[in-house]
Amino acid sequence: AEDGIRDVERSRGLGDVYKRQGINAEYMGFQVMKSPHFILLVLFCILFWSYEKIYFQEQFSKGWESRWLKSNWKKEQQGDFLSTIGKYHGDDEMAESIQTSENMKFYELSSKLETPIKVGISPFVIQYTVKFEQVIDCGGGYIKLVSPNYDPKSFGSDTPIVILFGPDICGKENKIMFILDYKGKGIIWNKAPSALNDEQTHIYTAVLYPNNTYAVYMDMNI
């Protein structure tokens, strides 16, 4: 799905706001929302980059725990991510990933970026691969960019976001969520194409362009 960002606020345009103010994001997080049934989610790779540099890259190789902070947002309802190579894979090293471990739990991890993200000069790309290893009834796996003043121990749904992106699966309302912050308010993308709930690996990509447009892809298809 590809379109201009201007249609969010016609008088000024969300893209114009970002062009003037920039995106002030220094932390990123991954969140899996609770499901009434077991969520077995495998996260393979996360990549943030522009045409000029790579801001963040994670392939969950050995020692990934030292690079991420676990939230205590839901306390006793908080689950742990485990290292895995998943059910189906080829090369063991290339298949290194993390997955949720228990049903009826919440999962949140966050990590600090080495340098703040600056958007407006060249296209900025968010890209990651994820797999739900069984069909689920309701749940989601989101990438979030958040501002520098957040608390990693309380990181969760209440944490103010700069960008939220990823699949949201709930009954027949399966969709790709894409939310951008505008003056402290999350502006939700109203197109929201379907996210697949088929136990296969999918790659999700969002691109913000300097000319006030964006593109969202699943498996590199618009």
Short mmCIF file of C-alpha atoms in Angstrom, two decimals:
data_model
loop_
_atom_site.label_atom_id
_atom_site.label_comp_id
_atom_site.label_asym_id
_atom_site.label_seq_id
_atom_site.Cartn_x
_atom_site.Cartn_y
_atom_site.Cartn_z
CA ALA A 1 0.00 0.00 0.00
CA GLU A 2 1.55 3.27 -1.01
CA ASP A 3 0.22 6.79 -0.59
CA GLY A 4 1.03 10.33 0.53
CA ILE A 5 1.02 11.07 4.23
CA ARG A 6 -0.68 14.42 3.68
CA ASP A 7 -4.17 12.95 3.86
CA VAL A 8 -3.86 12.59 7.64
CA GLU A 9 -4.08 16.35 8.11
CA ARG A 10 -4.81 18.18 4.89
CA SER A 11 -3.93 21.69 6.06
CA ARG A 12 -0.35 20.89 7.04
CA GLY A 13 0.27 17.21 6.45
CA LEU A 14 1.88 14.67 8.73
CA GLY A 15 4.83 14.40 6.38
CA ASP A 16 5.40 18.16 6.62
CA VAL A 17 5.41 17.95 10.40
CA TYR A 18 8.10 15.30 10.38
CA LYS A 19 10.08 17.27 7.82
CA ARG A 20 10.19 20.31 10.08
CA GLN A 21 10.42 18.65 13.47
CA GLY A 22 12.21 15.40 12.67
CA ILE A 23 11.60 12.03 14.30
CA ASN A 24 13.23 12.05 17.73
CA ALA A 25 13.56 8.36 18.48
CA GLU A 26 16.39 6.81 20.45
CA TYR A 27 14.87 3.52 21.60
CA MET A 28 13.02 0.72 19.87
CA GLY A 29 10.89 -2.01 21.36
CA PHE A 30 9.11 -5.19 20.40
CA GLN A 31 5.76 -6.05 21.93
CA VAL A 32 3.57 -9.16 21.72
CA MET A 33 0.04 -8.67 22.99
CA LYS A 34 -1.74 -11.29 25.09
CA SER A 35 -3.94 -13.82 23.34
CA PRO A 36 -6.71 -16.02 24.76
CA HIS A 37 -4.87 -18.90 23.17
CA PHE A 38 -1.20 -19.78 22.91
CA ILE A 39 0.96 -17.40 20.91
CA LEU A 40 4.04 -19.08 19.52
CA LEU A 41 5.77 -16.23 17.78
CA VAL A 42 9.23 -16.41 16.25
CA LEU A 43 11.11 -13.17 15.60
CA PHE A 44 14.03 -13.57 13.21
CA CYS A 45 15.51 -10.18 12.32
CA ILE A 46 14.97 -6.45 12.91
CA LEU A 47 16.51 -3.76 10.73
CA PHE A 48 16.22 0.05 10.74
CA TRP A 49 18.08 1.83 7.98
CA SER A 50 18.17 4.76 5.62
CA TYR A 51 19.93 5.02 2.30
CA GLU A 52 22.82 6.59 4.22
CA LYS A 53 23.30 4.31 7.24
CA ILE A 54 22.02 1.38 9.29
CA TYR A 55 20.62 2.61 12.61
CA PHE A 56 19.87 -0.76 14.15
CA GLN A 57 20.25 -4.42 13.20
CA GLU A 58 19.44 -7.50 15.26
CA GLN A 59 19.54 -11.14 14.17
CA PHE A 60 19.22 -12.60 17.69
CA SER A 61 22.52 -14.43 17.60
CA LYS A 62 24.29 -15.62 20.77
CA GLY A 63 24.28 -12.98 23.50
CA TRP A 64 21.17 -11.16 22.32
CA GLU A 65 19.90 -10.93 25.93
CA SER A 66 22.65 -8.44 26.80
CA ARG A 67 21.41 -6.07 24.09
CA TRP A 68 17.77 -5.99 25.20
CA LEU A 69 15.89 -4.90 28.34
CA LYS A 70 12.84 -6.83 29.52
CA SER A 71 9.82 -4.85 30.65
CA ASN A 72 7.99 -5.47 33.90
CA TRP A 73 4.86 -3.67 32.68
CA LYS A 74 2.45 -6.51 33.51
CA LYS A 75 4.47 -7.98 36.38
CA GLU A 76 3.18 -11.53 37.03
CA GLN A 77 1.61 -11.65 33.55
CA GLN A 78 4.97 -10.98 31.89
CA GLY A 79 6.43 -13.80 29.78
CA ASP A 80 10.00 -14.61 28.72
CA PHE A 81 11.42 -14.81 25.23
CA LEU A 82 13.52 -17.90 24.48
CA SER A 83 16.17 -18.58 21.84
CA THR A 84 15.02 -20.90 19.06
CA ILE A 85 15.59 -21.93 15.45
CA GLY A 86 11.87 -22.54 14.94
CA LYS A 87 10.00 -25.56 13.63
CA TYR A 88 11.12 -25.33 10.03
CA HIS A 89 14.49 -23.99 8.99
CA GLY A 90 17.46 -24.54 6.72
CA ASP A 91 20.76 -23.24 8.04
CA ASP A 92 20.77 -23.39 11.87
CA GLU A 93 22.88 -20.25 12.27
CA MET A 94 20.77 -18.21 9.87
CA ALA A 95 17.60 -19.42 11.64
CA GLU A 96 18.59 -18.10 15.08
CA SER A 97 15.65 -16.20 16.53
CA ILE A 98 13.56 -15.71 19.67
CA GLN A 99 10.05 -16.87 20.50
CA THR A 100 7.40 -16.51 23.17
CA SER A 101 7.41 -19.25 25.79
CA GLU A 102 4.02 -19.37 27.57
CA ASN A 103 0.39 -18.75 26.75
CA MET A 104 -1.69 -15.96 28.29
CA LYS A 105 1.34 -13.72 28.81
CA PHE A 106 2.56 -10.31 27.65
CA TYR A 107 5.99 -9.89 26.07
CA GLU A 108 7.98 -6.65 25.74
CA LEU A 109 11.64 -6.00 25.00
CA SER A 110 13.40 -2.72 24.25
CA SER A 111 16.88 -1.67 23.17
CA LYS A 112 18.66 1.68 22.83
CA LEU A 113 19.74 2.84 19.37
CA GLU A 114 23.39 3.83 19.01
CA THR A 115 22.40 7.14 17.40
CA PRO A 116 19.03 8.96 17.27
CA ILE A 117 17.07 8.45 14.07
CA LYS A 118 16.84 11.45 11.77
CA VAL A 119 14.24 11.39 9.01
CA GLY A 120 13.86 13.90 6.20
CA ILE A 121 17.07 13.69 4.15
CA SER A 122 16.76 10.18 2.74
CA PRO A 123 14.14 7.38 2.93
CA PHE A 124 13.90 5.66 6.31
CA VAL A 125 13.10 1.93 6.43
CA ILE A 126 11.73 -0.32 9.20
CA GLN A 127 11.92 -4.00 8.33
CA TYR A 128 11.54 -7.22 10.29
CA THR A 129 10.54 -10.85 9.87
CA VAL A 130 8.07 -12.67 12.10
CA LYS A 131 6.20 -15.96 12.18
CA PHE A 132 3.24 -17.17 14.24
CA GLU A 133 3.96 -20.90 14.42
CA GLN A 134 0.33 -21.76 14.95
CA VAL A 135 -2.88 -20.02 13.92
CA ILE A 136 -3.95 -17.64 16.69
CA ASP A 137 -7.29 -16.09 17.60
CA CYS A 138 -6.16 -12.71 18.85
CA GLY A 139 -2.74 -11.16 19.30
CA GLY A 140 -0.13 -8.95 17.68
CA GLY A 141 3.61 -8.49 17.27
CA TYR A 142 4.61 -4.84 16.89
CA ILE A 143 7.80 -2.89 16.39
CA LYS A 144 7.75 0.44 18.24
CA LEU A 145 10.02 3.46 18.06
CA VAL A 146 9.78 5.51 21.24
CA SER A 147 11.17 8.81 22.53
CA PRO A 148 14.31 9.07 24.71
CA ASN A 149 12.44 9.70 27.98
CA TYR A 150 10.69 6.34 28.29
CA ASP A 151 11.22 3.84 31.14
CA PRO A 152 12.32 0.41 29.79
CA LYS A 153 10.99 -1.34 32.91
CA SER A 154 7.45 -0.07 32.27
CA PHE A 155 7.57 -0.31 28.47
CA GLY A 156 4.18 -1.48 27.18
CA SER A 157 0.94 -0.39 25.55
CA ASP A 158 0.84 2.84 27.58
CA THR A 159 4.30 3.98 26.43
CA PRO A 160 4.01 6.98 24.05
CA ILE A 161 5.21 6.00 20.59
CA VAL A 162 6.84 7.75 17.66
CA ILE A 163 6.06 4.89 15.26
CA LEU A 164 4.17 1.60 15.72
CA PHE A 165 4.25 -0.98 12.93
CA GLY A 166 3.35 -4.64 12.51
CA PRO A 167 0.66 -7.33 12.30
CA ASP A 168 -2.44 -7.18 14.47
CA ILE A 169 -4.41 -10.43 14.35
CA CYS A 170 -7.84 -10.77 15.96
CA GLY A 171 -10.56 -12.93 14.44
CA LYS A 172 -11.54 -11.55 11.05
CA GLU A 173 -9.90 -8.19 11.77
CA ASN A 174 -6.38 -9.23 10.72
CA LYS A 175 -4.51 -6.12 9.63
CA ILE A 176 -1.14 -4.41 9.39
CA MET A 177 -0.98 -1.59 11.92
CA PHE A 178 0.92 1.60 11.10
CA ILE A 179 0.71 4.49 13.56
CA LEU A 180 2.67 7.77 13.50
CA ASP A 181 2.84 10.30 16.32
CA TYR A 182 1.45 13.78 15.63
CA LYS A 183 1.66 16.28 18.50
CA GLY A 184 1.49 13.51 21.08
CA LYS A 185 -1.42 11.73 19.42
CA GLY A 186 -1.13 8.48 17.50
CA ILE A 187 -2.50 8.84 13.97
CA ILE A 188 -3.67 5.42 12.75
CA TRP A 189 -3.28 4.45 9.12
CA ASN A 190 -6.85 3.97 7.91
CA LYS A 191 -6.06 1.58 5.04
CA ALA A 192 -4.70 -1.30 7.15
CA PRO A 193 -4.37 -4.20 4.65
CA SER A 194 -4.74 -7.76 5.88
CA ALA A 195 -1.98 -9.52 7.79
CA LEU A 196 -1.62 -13.24 7.13
CA ASN A 197 -2.27 -15.74 9.91
CA ASP A 198 -0.89 -18.83 8.19
CA GLU A 199 2.06 -20.13 10.29
CA GLN A 200 4.54 -18.90 7.66
CA THR A 201 7.40 -16.43 7.96
CA HIS A 202 6.58 -12.94 6.63
CA ILE A 203 8.68 -9.83 6.20
CA TYR A 204 7.10 -6.49 7.09
CA THR A 205 8.53 -3.25 5.68
CA ALA A 206 7.57 0.40 6.18
CA VAL A 207 9.30 3.26 4.35
CA LEU A 208 9.05 6.99 5.11
CA TYR A 209 10.19 9.17 2.20
CA PRO A 210 11.51 12.77 2.40
CA ASN A 211 8.81 13.92 -0.07
CA ASN A 212 6.04 13.33 2.52
CA THR A 213 4.99 9.91 1.23
CA TYR A 214 5.24 6.42 2.65
CA ALA A 215 5.06 2.80 1.55
CA VAL A 216 4.07 -0.36 3.45
CA TYR A 217 4.97 -3.83 2.21
CA MET A 218 4.38 -7.42 3.27
CA ASP A 219 6.83 -9.89 1.71
CA MET A 220 7.98 -6.96 -0.45
CA ASN A 221 4.58 -6.67 -2.11
CA ILE A 222 2.70 -3.36 -1.97
#
